[in-house]
Coordinates of C-alpha atoms in Angstrom, one line a residue:
Chain A
M1 CA -14.8 8.3 -7.7
K2 CA -13.9 6.4 -4.5
K3 CA -13.2 8.4 -1.4
E4 CA -12.1 8.4 2.2
Y5 CA -15.1 8.7 4.4
S6 CA -15.3 10.5 7.7
C7 CA -17.7 8.3 9.7
K8 CA -19.4 8.3 13.0
I9 CA -19.1 5.3 15.3
E10 CA -22.7 4.4 16.2
Q11 CA -22.1 1.6 18.7
V12 CA -19.3 -0.3 20.4
Q13 CA -20.1 -3.7 22.0
H14 CA -17.6 -5.4 24.1
I15 CA -18.3 -9.0 23.2
H16 CA -15.2 -10.5 24.9
E17 CA -12.4 -9.4 27.1
D18 CA -10.2 -8.9 23.9
T19 CA -12.8 -8.3 21.2
V20 CA -15.2 -5.5 20.3
Y21 CA -18.0 -5.3 17.7
I22 CA -18.3 -1.8 16.2
T23 CA -21.1 -0.4 14.2
I24 CA -20.1 2.6 12.0
G25 CA -22.2 4.9 9.9
C26 CA -21.5 5.1 6.2
Q27 CA -24.3 4.8 3.7
Q28 CA -21.9 4.3 0.7
I29 CA -20.0 1.4 2.4
A30 CA -23.3 -0.2 3.5
D31 CA -24.6 0.0 0.0
N32 CA -21.6 -1.2 -1.9
A33 CA -19.8 -3.8 0.4
V34 CA -19.9 -7.5 -0.5
P35 CA -18.8 -10.3 1.9
G36 CA -15.1 -10.8 2.0
Q37 CA -14.3 -7.1 1.5
F38 CA -12.7 -5.0 4.2
V39 CA -12.3 -1.4 5.4
N40 CA -9.1 0.4 6.3
M41 CA -9.8 2.5 9.4
S42 CA -7.9 5.3 11.2
C43 CA -6.7 5.0 14.8
S44 CA -4.4 7.1 17.0
Y45 CA -1.3 5.6 15.3
F46 CA 0.3 6.4 11.9
L47 CA -1.2 3.7 9.7
K48 CA -4.9 2.7 9.2
R49 CA -5.9 -0.8 10.3
P50 CA -7.8 -3.3 8.1
F51 CA -10.9 -5.1 9.2
G52 CA -13.2 -7.5 7.4
I53 CA -16.8 -6.3 7.1
A54 CA -19.0 -8.3 9.4
S55 CA -22.4 -7.0 8.4
V56 CA -24.2 -4.1 6.7
N57 CA -27.5 -2.4 7.3
K58 CA -28.5 -0.5 4.2
D59 CA -31.6 1.0 5.8
K60 CA -29.7 2.5 8.7
G61 CA -26.6 3.2 6.5
T62 CA -24.2 1.3 8.8
F63 CA -21.7 -1.5 8.6
D64 CA -20.1 -3.6 11.3
I65 CA -16.6 -4.8 12.1
G66 CA -15.2 -7.1 14.7
V67 CA -11.9 -6.1 16.3
K68 CA -9.7 -8.5 18.3
I69 CA -7.0 -6.7 20.3
V70 CA -3.7 -8.0 18.9
G71 CA -1.6 -4.8 19.3
K72 CA -1.6 -1.2 20.1
G73 CA -3.6 -0.1 17.1
T74 CA -6.4 -2.6 17.8
A75 CA -6.3 -1.8 21.5
D76 CA -6.7 1.9 20.6
I77 CA -9.7 1.1 18.4
A78 CA -11.3 -1.1 21.0
S79 CA -11.3 1.9 23.3
F80 CA -13.3 4.0 20.9
S81 CA -16.8 5.0 21.9
A82 CA -20.1 5.8 20.1
G83 CA -20.1 9.3 18.7
Q84 CA -16.4 9.4 17.8
T85 CA -15.4 10.0 14.2
V86 CA -13.0 7.8 12.2
N87 CA -11.6 8.0 8.7
V88 CA -12.5 4.9 6.6
L89 CA -11.5 3.7 3.2
G90 CA -13.7 1.1 1.8
P91 CA -15.1 -1.2 0.8
L92 CA -11.7 -2.5 -0.3
G93 CA -10.5 -5.6 -2.1
N94 CA -12.3 -8.4 -3.9
G95 CA -14.9 -10.2 -1.9
F96 CA -16.4 -13.7 -2.3
D97 CA -18.3 -14.5 -5.4
L98 CA -21.6 -15.7 -3.9
S99 CA -23.1 -16.3 -7.4
S100 CA -20.5 -18.9 -8.3
S101 CA -22.4 -21.8 -6.7
D102 CA -25.9 -22.8 -5.4
K103 CA -24.5 -24.4 -2.3
F104 CA -21.8 -23.2 0.1
I105 CA -19.8 -24.4 3.1
L106 CA -18.6 -21.4 5.2
V107 CA -15.7 -22.1 7.5
A108 CA -14.5 -19.6 10.1
G109 CA -11.7 -19.6 12.7
G110 CA -10.8 -16.8 15.1
T111 CA -11.7 -13.3 13.7
G112 CA -12.7 -15.0 10.5
V113 CA -16.1 -15.3 12.0
F114 CA -16.8 -11.7 11.2
P115 CA -16.5 -11.8 7.4
I116 CA -18.0 -15.2 7.3
N117 CA -21.0 -13.8 9.2
F118 CA -21.5 -11.3 6.4
A119 CA -21.4 -14.1 3.8
H120 CA -23.9 -16.1 5.9
E121 CA -26.3 -13.1 6.1
I122 CA -26.3 -12.5 2.3
L123 CA -26.7 -16.2 1.5
A124 CA -29.6 -16.4 4.0
Q125 CA -31.2 -13.4 2.4
R126 CA -30.9 -14.9 -1.0
G127 CA -32.1 -18.3 0.2
V128 CA -28.9 -20.0 -0.9
R129 CA -28.2 -23.3 0.8
H130 CA -25.2 -23.3 3.1
V131 CA -23.8 -24.6 6.3
V132 CA -21.4 -22.8 8.7
V133 CA -18.6 -24.4 10.5
E134 CA -16.8 -22.4 13.2
G135 CA -13.7 -23.4 15.1
F136 CA -12.4 -21.7 18.3
R137 CA -9.7 -22.5 20.8
N138 CA -12.1 -22.8 23.8
K139 CA -15.6 -21.9 24.7
E140 CA -14.5 -18.5 26.1
Q141 CA -13.5 -17.5 22.6
I142 CA -16.8 -18.3 20.9
T143 CA -18.1 -15.3 19.0
M144 CA -21.0 -14.9 16.5
C145 CA -22.1 -18.5 16.7
S146 CA -25.6 -19.7 16.1
P147 CA -27.1 -23.0 17.4
E148 CA -27.5 -24.2 13.8
Y149 CA -23.8 -23.9 13.1
V150 CA -21.3 -26.7 13.4
L151 CA -19.2 -25.6 16.4
T152 CA -15.8 -27.0 17.3
T153 CA -13.3 -26.1 20.0
D154 CA -9.7 -27.3 20.3
D155 CA -10.1 -28.2 23.9
G156 CA -13.6 -29.7 23.6
S157 CA -15.1 -27.2 26.1
A158 CA -18.0 -26.6 23.7
G159 CA -19.3 -28.3 20.6
I160 CA -17.2 -30.9 18.8
H161 CA -13.8 -31.6 20.3
G162 CA -11.4 -30.8 17.5
N163 CA -10.7 -28.3 14.8
C164 CA -12.7 -27.0 11.8
C165 CA -11.7 -30.1 9.7
T166 CA -13.2 -32.3 12.5
G167 CA -16.3 -30.3 12.1
L168 CA -16.3 -30.6 8.3
D169 CA -16.0 -34.4 8.7
T170 CA -19.4 -34.4 10.4
L171 CA -21.2 -32.8 7.4
I172 CA -23.5 -35.1 5.5
E173 CA -23.1 -36.0 1.9
S174 CA -25.9 -33.7 0.7
E175 CA -24.3 -30.8 2.4
I176 CA -20.9 -31.5 0.8
E177 CA -21.7 -32.6 -2.7
G178 CA -21.2 -29.8 -5.2
A179 CA -20.6 -27.1 -2.6
T180 CA -18.1 -24.3 -2.7
V181 CA -16.0 -23.8 0.4
L182 CA -15.4 -20.2 1.7
C183 CA -12.8 -20.0 4.5
V184 CA -11.5 -17.2 6.7
G185 CA -9.2 -17.8 9.5
P186 CA -5.5 -18.4 10.6
L187 CA -3.2 -19.6 7.8
P188 CA -2.8 -23.2 9.1
M189 CA -6.5 -23.6 9.4
M190 CA -7.2 -22.3 5.8
K191 CA -4.5 -24.6 4.5
A192 CA -6.1 -27.6 6.2
V193 CA -9.6 -26.6 5.1
G194 CA -8.4 -26.1 1.5
A195 CA -6.8 -29.6 1.6
W196 CA -10.1 -31.0 3.0
A197 CA -12.1 -29.3 0.2
T198 CA -9.7 -30.5 -2.5
G199 CA -9.8 -34.1 -1.1
N200 CA -13.6 -33.9 -1.4
G201 CA -13.4 -32.5 -4.9
L202 CA -14.7 -29.1 -3.9
K203 CA -13.6 -25.6 -4.9
C204 CA -12.3 -23.6 -2.0
Y205 CA -11.7 -19.8 -1.6
V206 CA -9.6 -18.4 1.2
S207 CA -9.1 -14.9 2.5
M208 CA -5.4 -14.0 2.9
E209 CA -4.0 -11.6 5.5
Q210 CA -0.7 -9.8 5.8
R211 CA 0.6 -6.7 7.5
M212 CA -1.0 -3.9 5.5
A213 CA -0.3 -0.2 4.9
C214 CA -2.4 1.6 2.2
G215 CA -5.1 -1.0 1.7
I216 CA -5.6 0.2 -1.9
G217 CA -2.7 -1.5 -3.8
I218 CA -0.1 1.3 -4.1
C219 CA 2.5 0.4 -1.6
L220 CA 3.1 -3.3 -2.2
V221 CA 3.8 -4.3 1.4
C222 CA 0.9 -6.8 2.0
V223 CA 1.9 -9.4 -0.5
C224 CA 1.3 -13.1 -0.4
K225 CA 2.7 -15.8 -2.7
V226 CA 0.7 -17.3 -5.6
K227 CA 1.8 -19.9 -8.0
A228 CA 3.2 -18.5 -11.3
E229 CA 4.3 -21.5 -13.3
E230 CA 2.8 -20.1 -16.4
Q231 CA 5.1 -17.1 -16.1
G232 CA 8.1 -19.5 -15.8
Q233 CA 8.6 -18.8 -12.1
E234 CA 8.0 -20.6 -8.9
F235 CA 5.7 -17.9 -7.4
N236 CA 4.6 -14.3 -7.7
H237 CA 3.9 -11.8 -5.0
V238 CA 0.4 -10.4 -5.2
R239 CA -1.2 -7.7 -3.1
C240 CA -3.6 -9.1 -0.4
C241 CA -5.4 -5.7 -0.4
K242 CA -6.0 -5.2 -4.1
D243 CA -5.6 -8.6 -5.8
G244 CA -7.2 -10.3 -2.9
P245 CA -7.9 -10.8 -0.1
V246 CA -9.9 -13.6 -1.5
F247 CA -7.9 -16.2 -3.6
P248 CA -8.7 -19.7 -4.8
Y249 CA -7.0 -22.1 -2.4
E250 CA -5.1 -23.9 -5.2
E251 CA -3.4 -20.7 -6.4
V252 CA -1.8 -19.9 -3.1
V253 CA 1.7 -21.0 -2.3
W254 CA 1.3 -22.4 1.3
Chain B
M1 CA -6.2 30.0 -10.7
S2 CA -4.3 28.2 -13.4
G3 CA -0.7 29.5 -13.7
L4 CA 0.0 30.3 -10.0
L5 CA 1.0 26.7 -9.3
N6 CA 3.2 26.3 -12.4
V7 CA 6.8 25.4 -11.8
K8 CA 9.7 24.4 -13.9
V9 CA 12.2 21.7 -13.2
G10 CA 14.9 22.5 -15.7
A11 CA 13.3 22.2 -19.1
V12 CA 10.3 20.3 -17.8
D13 CA 7.2 22.4 -17.2
L14 CA 4.9 21.2 -14.5
K15 CA 1.4 22.6 -13.9
S16 CA 1.8 22.1 -10.2
P17 CA 4.8 21.3 -7.9
L18 CA 3.2 18.1 -6.7
I19 CA 4.6 14.9 -8.0
L20 CA 3.6 11.5 -6.7
A21 CA 6.7 9.8 -5.4
S22 CA 7.9 6.5 -6.9
G23 CA 6.8 3.4 -4.9
T24 CA 3.8 5.1 -3.4
C25 CA 1.5 5.3 -6.5
N26 CA 2.4 2.3 -8.6
F27 CA 1.7 3.4 -12.2
G28 CA -1.4 5.5 -11.3
H29 CA -4.2 3.0 -11.9
E30 CA -5.2 2.7 -8.3
L31 CA -5.1 6.3 -7.2
S32 CA -7.1 7.3 -10.4
E33 CA -10.0 5.6 -8.7
Y34 CA -9.8 8.4 -6.0
Y35 CA -9.1 11.6 -7.9
D36 CA -8.2 12.9 -11.3
L37 CA -4.5 12.7 -11.5
S38 CA -4.3 15.5 -14.1
I39 CA -4.3 18.0 -11.2
L40 CA -0.8 16.8 -10.4
G41 CA 2.5 18.1 -11.7
G42 CA 3.6 14.6 -12.4
L43 CA 3.7 11.0 -11.4
S44 CA 6.9 9.0 -10.8
S45 CA 6.5 5.3 -11.6
K46 CA 7.2 2.4 -9.4
G47 CA 11.0 1.7 -9.6
L48 CA 11.6 -0.4 -12.6
T49 CA 14.4 -2.8 -13.4
I50 CA 15.5 -4.7 -16.6
K51 CA 14.1 -7.9 -15.3
P52 CA 10.9 -8.4 -13.2
R53 CA 11.5 -8.6 -9.5
V54 CA 9.3 -10.4 -7.0
G55 CA 10.7 -8.2 -4.1
N56 CA 11.5 -9.2 -0.6
E57 CA 10.0 -12.1 1.4
G58 CA 7.8 -11.9 4.5
V59 CA 6.8 -8.9 6.5
R60 CA 7.5 -5.7 4.5
V61 CA 6.1 -3.0 6.7
A62 CA 6.6 -1.7 10.3
E63 CA 4.8 1.2 11.8
T64 CA 6.8 3.8 13.7
A65 CA 6.1 7.0 15.4
A66 CA 5.1 9.5 12.7
G67 CA 6.2 7.2 9.9
M68 CA 6.8 3.7 8.7
L69 CA 9.5 1.4 7.5
N70 CA 9.1 -0.6 4.3
S71 CA 11.2 -3.3 2.7
V72 CA 9.4 -4.0 -0.5
G73 CA 12.6 -4.6 -2.4
L74 CA 11.8 -3.1 -5.7
Q75 CA 9.0 -5.5 -6.7
N76 CA 8.2 -4.6 -10.2
P77 CA 7.0 -6.2 -13.5
G78 CA 10.2 -5.3 -15.4
V79 CA 10.7 -2.5 -17.9
D80 CA 9.4 -4.4 -20.9
Y81 CA 6.1 -5.2 -19.3
F82 CA 5.9 -1.5 -18.2
I83 CA 6.4 -0.3 -21.7
E84 CA 3.8 -2.6 -23.1
H85 CA 1.2 -2.3 -20.4
D86 CA 1.6 0.9 -18.3
L87 CA 3.5 3.6 -20.2
D88 CA 0.7 4.7 -22.4
Y89 CA -1.6 4.8 -19.4
M90 CA 0.8 7.0 -17.5
R91 CA 1.3 9.2 -20.5
G92 CA -2.5 9.7 -20.7
L93 CA -2.9 10.8 -17.1
G94 CA -2.5 14.4 -18.0
C95 CA 0.5 15.1 -15.8
A96 CA 4.3 14.7 -16.4
C97 CA 5.3 11.1 -16.9
I98 CA 8.4 10.3 -14.8
V99 CA 9.9 6.9 -15.1
N100 CA 11.9 5.7 -12.1
V101 CA 14.8 3.4 -13.1
A102 CA 16.8 1.2 -10.8
G103 CA 19.6 -1.4 -11.3
H104 CA 22.1 -3.7 -9.7
S105 CA 25.0 -2.4 -11.6
Y106 CA 26.4 0.2 -14.0
D107 CA 25.4 -2.0 -16.9
D108 CA 21.8 -2.2 -15.7
Y109 CA 21.4 1.6 -15.6
M110 CA 22.8 1.8 -19.2
A111 CA 20.4 -0.9 -20.3
M112 CA 17.5 1.0 -18.8
A113 CA 18.4 4.2 -20.6
Q114 CA 18.7 2.3 -23.9
K115 CA 15.3 0.6 -23.3
L116 CA 13.5 3.8 -22.5
D117 CA 15.2 6.3 -24.9
P118 CA 13.0 5.2 -27.9
Y119 CA 9.9 6.3 -25.9
K120 CA 11.1 9.8 -25.2
D121 CA 8.0 11.3 -26.8
K122 CA 6.0 9.7 -24.0
I123 CA 8.3 10.3 -21.1
D124 CA 9.1 13.7 -19.5
A125 CA 12.1 12.6 -17.4
L126 CA 13.9 9.5 -16.1
E127 CA 14.2 9.4 -12.3
V128 CA 17.5 7.6 -11.7
N129 CA 17.1 5.6 -8.4
L130 CA 20.5 5.6 -6.8
S131 CA 19.0 5.3 -3.4
C132 CA 16.7 2.4 -2.7
P133 CA 17.9 0.9 0.6
N134 CA 16.1 -2.5 0.3
V135 CA 18.1 -4.3 -2.3
K136 CA 21.4 -6.2 -1.9
A137 CA 23.2 -4.6 -4.9
G138 CA 23.0 -1.4 -6.8
C139 CA 20.8 1.6 -5.9
M140 CA 21.9 2.9 -2.5
N141 CA 25.2 0.9 -2.7
I142 CA 26.1 2.9 -5.8
G143 CA 24.4 6.1 -4.6
T144 CA 26.6 6.6 -1.6
D145 CA 29.7 6.9 -3.8
P146 CA 30.1 10.2 -5.7
E147 CA 32.5 8.7 -8.3
Q148 CA 30.0 6.0 -9.2
I149 CA 27.1 8.5 -9.3
K150 CA 29.0 10.7 -11.7
S151 CA 30.1 7.8 -13.9
I152 CA 26.5 6.4 -14.2
V153 CA 24.9 9.7 -14.8
S154 CA 27.4 10.9 -17.4
S155 CA 27.2 7.6 -19.2
M156 CA 23.4 7.6 -19.2
K157 CA 23.5 11.1 -20.6
E158 CA 25.4 9.8 -23.6
I159 CA 22.7 7.2 -24.2
T160 CA 19.6 9.3 -23.8
S161 CA 18.6 12.9 -24.2
L162 CA 15.8 12.5 -21.7
P163 CA 16.2 14.7 -18.6
L164 CA 17.7 12.7 -15.8
W165 CA 16.5 13.4 -12.2
I166 CA 18.9 11.8 -9.8
K167 CA 17.1 10.5 -6.7
L168 CA 19.6 10.4 -3.8
T169 CA 19.9 8.7 -0.5
P170 CA 20.1 10.5 2.8
N171 CA 22.2 7.7 4.2
V172 CA 25.5 9.5 3.6
T173 CA 27.8 11.7 5.6
D174 CA 27.7 14.6 3.2
I175 CA 24.7 15.0 0.8
K176 CA 26.4 17.9 -0.9
A177 CA 29.1 15.5 -2.2
T178 CA 26.6 13.1 -3.8
A179 CA 24.4 15.9 -5.1
L180 CA 27.5 17.7 -6.7
A181 CA 28.5 14.4 -8.3
A182 CA 25.0 14.1 -9.8
Q183 CA 25.4 17.6 -11.2
E184 CA 28.9 17.1 -12.5
G185 CA 27.7 13.9 -14.2
G186 CA 25.2 16.0 -16.1
G187 CA 22.1 15.3 -14.1
D188 CA 19.2 17.7 -14.8
A189 CA 17.9 17.7 -11.3
V190 CA 18.3 15.9 -8.0
V191 CA 15.5 14.4 -5.9
L192 CA 16.1 14.7 -2.2
I193 CA 15.5 12.4 -0.4
N194 CA 14.8 8.7 -0.6
T195 CA 14.1 6.8 2.6
L196 CA 16.4 6.6 5.7
L197 CA 17.7 3.2 6.5
G198 CA 16.1 2.0 9.7
M199 CA 15.1 -1.0 11.9
A200 CA 12.3 -1.9 14.2
V201 CA 12.5 -4.7 16.7
D202 CA 9.7 -7.1 18.0
I203 CA 10.4 -7.2 21.7
K204 CA 8.7 -10.5 22.2
S205 CA 10.6 -12.5 19.5
R206 CA 13.7 -10.2 19.7
R207 CA 13.8 -10.2 15.9
P208 CA 13.5 -7.3 13.5
I209 CA 9.9 -6.9 12.5
L210 CA 11.0 -6.6 8.8
H211 CA 12.1 -9.9 7.4
N212 CA 14.7 -8.0 5.5
N213 CA 16.0 -6.8 8.9
T214 CA 16.2 -3.2 7.8
G215 CA 13.9 -1.0 5.7
G216 CA 13.4 2.5 4.4
Y217 CA 12.0 5.0 6.9
S218 CA 9.5 7.5 5.5
G219 CA 6.7 9.7 6.6
P220 CA 6.4 13.1 8.5
A221 CA 9.2 12.1 10.9
V222 CA 11.9 12.4 8.1
K223 CA 10.8 15.8 6.9
P224 CA 13.3 17.9 8.8
V225 CA 16.2 15.7 7.5
A226 CA 15.0 16.2 3.9
I227 CA 14.5 20.0 4.4
R228 CA 18.0 20.3 5.8
M229 CA 19.4 18.5 2.8
V230 CA 17.4 20.5 0.3
S231 CA 18.7 23.7 1.9
E232 CA 22.3 22.5 2.0
C233 CA 22.2 21.5 -1.6
Y234 CA 20.3 24.5 -2.9
R235 CA 23.2 26.7 -1.8
I236 CA 25.8 24.8 -3.9
L237 CA 23.9 23.4 -6.9
D238 CA 23.1 25.0 -10.2
I239 CA 20.5 22.3 -11.1
P240 CA 17.0 22.2 -9.6
I241 CA 16.0 20.2 -6.6
I242 CA 12.9 18.2 -6.1
G243 CA 12.1 17.9 -2.4
C244 CA 10.7 14.7 -1.0
G245 CA 10.2 13.4 2.5
G246 CA 7.2 13.5 4.8
I247 CA 5.1 16.0 2.9
S248 CA 1.4 15.8 3.8
T249 CA 0.2 19.4 3.9
Y250 CA 0.5 22.6 1.8
E251 CA 2.7 24.1 4.5
D252 CA 5.1 21.2 4.0
V253 CA 5.2 22.1 0.3
L254 CA 5.9 25.7 1.0
E255 CA 8.6 24.8 3.6
F256 CA 10.4 22.6 1.0
M257 CA 10.1 25.3 -1.7
I258 CA 11.4 28.1 0.6
A259 CA 14.3 25.8 1.5
G260 CA 15.2 25.4 -2.2
A261 CA 12.9 22.9 -3.9
A262 CA 11.6 23.7 -7.4
A263 CA 9.0 21.0 -7.0
V264 CA 8.1 18.3 -4.5
E265 CA 7.1 14.7 -4.3
I266 CA 4.4 13.3 -2.1
G267 CA 5.0 9.7 -1.0
T268 CA 3.8 8.1 2.2
A269 CA 1.0 10.6 2.7
S270 CA -0.8 8.9 -0.2
L271 CA -0.8 5.6 1.7
I272 CA -2.6 7.3 4.6
H273 CA -4.9 9.6 2.7
P274 CA -5.0 8.7 -1.0
G275 CA -6.8 11.9 -1.9
C276 CA -4.4 14.2 0.0
P277 CA -3.0 15.9 -3.2
V278 CA -6.5 17.2 -3.9
D279 CA -6.6 19.1 -0.6
I280 CA -3.0 20.2 -0.9
T281 CA -3.6 21.6 -4.3
A282 CA -6.7 23.6 -3.2
D283 CA -4.7 24.9 -0.2
L284 CA -1.8 25.9 -2.4
E285 CA -4.1 27.7 -4.7
K286 CA -5.7 29.6 -1.8
W287 CA -2.3 30.4 -0.4
C288 CA -1.3 31.9 -3.8
E289 CA -4.5 33.8 -4.0
D290 CA -4.2 35.2 -0.5
S291 CA -0.5 36.0 -0.8
G292 CA -0.5 37.2 -4.4
E293 CA 2.6 35.2 -5.0
S294 CA 3.3 32.5 -7.5
L295 CA 4.8 29.3 -6.1
S296 CA 7.8 29.3 -8.4
S297 CA 8.9 32.6 -6.9
L298 CA 9.3 30.9 -3.5
T299 CA 12.1 28.6 -4.4
G300 CA 15.2 29.2 -2.3
T301 CA 13.8 32.4 -0.6
L302 CA 15.1 31.0 2.8
K303 CA 17.0 33.6 4.8
L304 CA 19.4 31.8 7.0
W305 CA 20.3 33.2 10.4

């Protein structure tokens, strides 16, 4: 049976003015989470808040999340400190299928760097070939970036001047050919990356986001549109939390 | 401890007063991953319509103090799909199988009764949704008019012998009038209450957060409204009342039952703590043990000042 865990916050790192990186103790989540999955976590407000899992440490029985302050709930969570207890549901949703290919291109924008980091860690452990492309607005926003990644900034203040697609265009043929693209970021970015992948004949998976309540598929508020021509209709609403958050790019109605 | 939690809603026996409220448990599949739903008195399905509905566009949820607004808009796979794919599953959960039916018009409700009547061996009651605030026609638009309530309920009674539980909207001046109409139409029970119509505004964009503009308000904040309505209706109705609105603890259950509810529905609490009925059940059993009372004896024991 799945359950709601009462977990201790092990560490809170303030990595930016508006972003914290939190390590939370929960052996079950550490053991079972796969990249692309998320947790729904309590705060001082009524509803839980969903966060993509950024990393796990099975030995220590911990998992990490990155929290960017976008509202009162995330501001509240960013003020949490080590030792505090939170209620957590997870791991939730369908993650990325990392067995589906022997070569990946990971693309992250904004807070997408956190789930993409988890995918990178697992692929690195397994020795699966992959490149990481990260896009930020400016150098102040750069988070979880490694020197071997392709880095882009919108204003050119660091890395390549441009967006993720500009970064993708710098990849060499051997990195692109036959790769599967995994992308997490803002909608316009995922749409552009999906189009780039399709243009290069590559399969692309994106992680959809919508205002969420339960996180487990019972309330039907966090829907996104997927194509439903086979059912004789233009689109269907599916639950980001339970049917996703990962969807094939070509199935999403953008 | 079996027995102490038993309650009756008319002719329907429930092993516990706890029923999962429509729209907060889908058809049971997801919550079954968290606990054995056979501990429940029943489960009320997602609101079903004759044809599938994709529901409302855009943002469907807004958090509020001690509650939330939703504007799902009765997204559901349609009654035919439900019969084929989910009804047997719900029947097999080991608790009462309540099917929530909604419609845009009088004819829709009759069609739903006709569709489901042949499956009466698998269904314990139809919950007639005359109260969803998130659709443009039917539901709450019908459910604020006592004449239409009476007409729909009495006509459905001619079509099916299934118990009809009439789920009413709190968005009326006088809940007693609509509850009486449900009784006069032949309803077997009333469910009080569905969500309160509300709105939340984004102060930056100066637009409603919900793309439907308004939504249904639920959660602990609405509990006093629901209790008041249960109490008002208990004093005038002969048919049983199922209380619903903001229940998240065993004390909430007791409060509703004392006010007049024969059973209760748990809704929004499942969205926050999916396993909460397990804790509430244990707490109710302990309360019965400690007090030496059975739950069913509590109904309507409220002593007004």
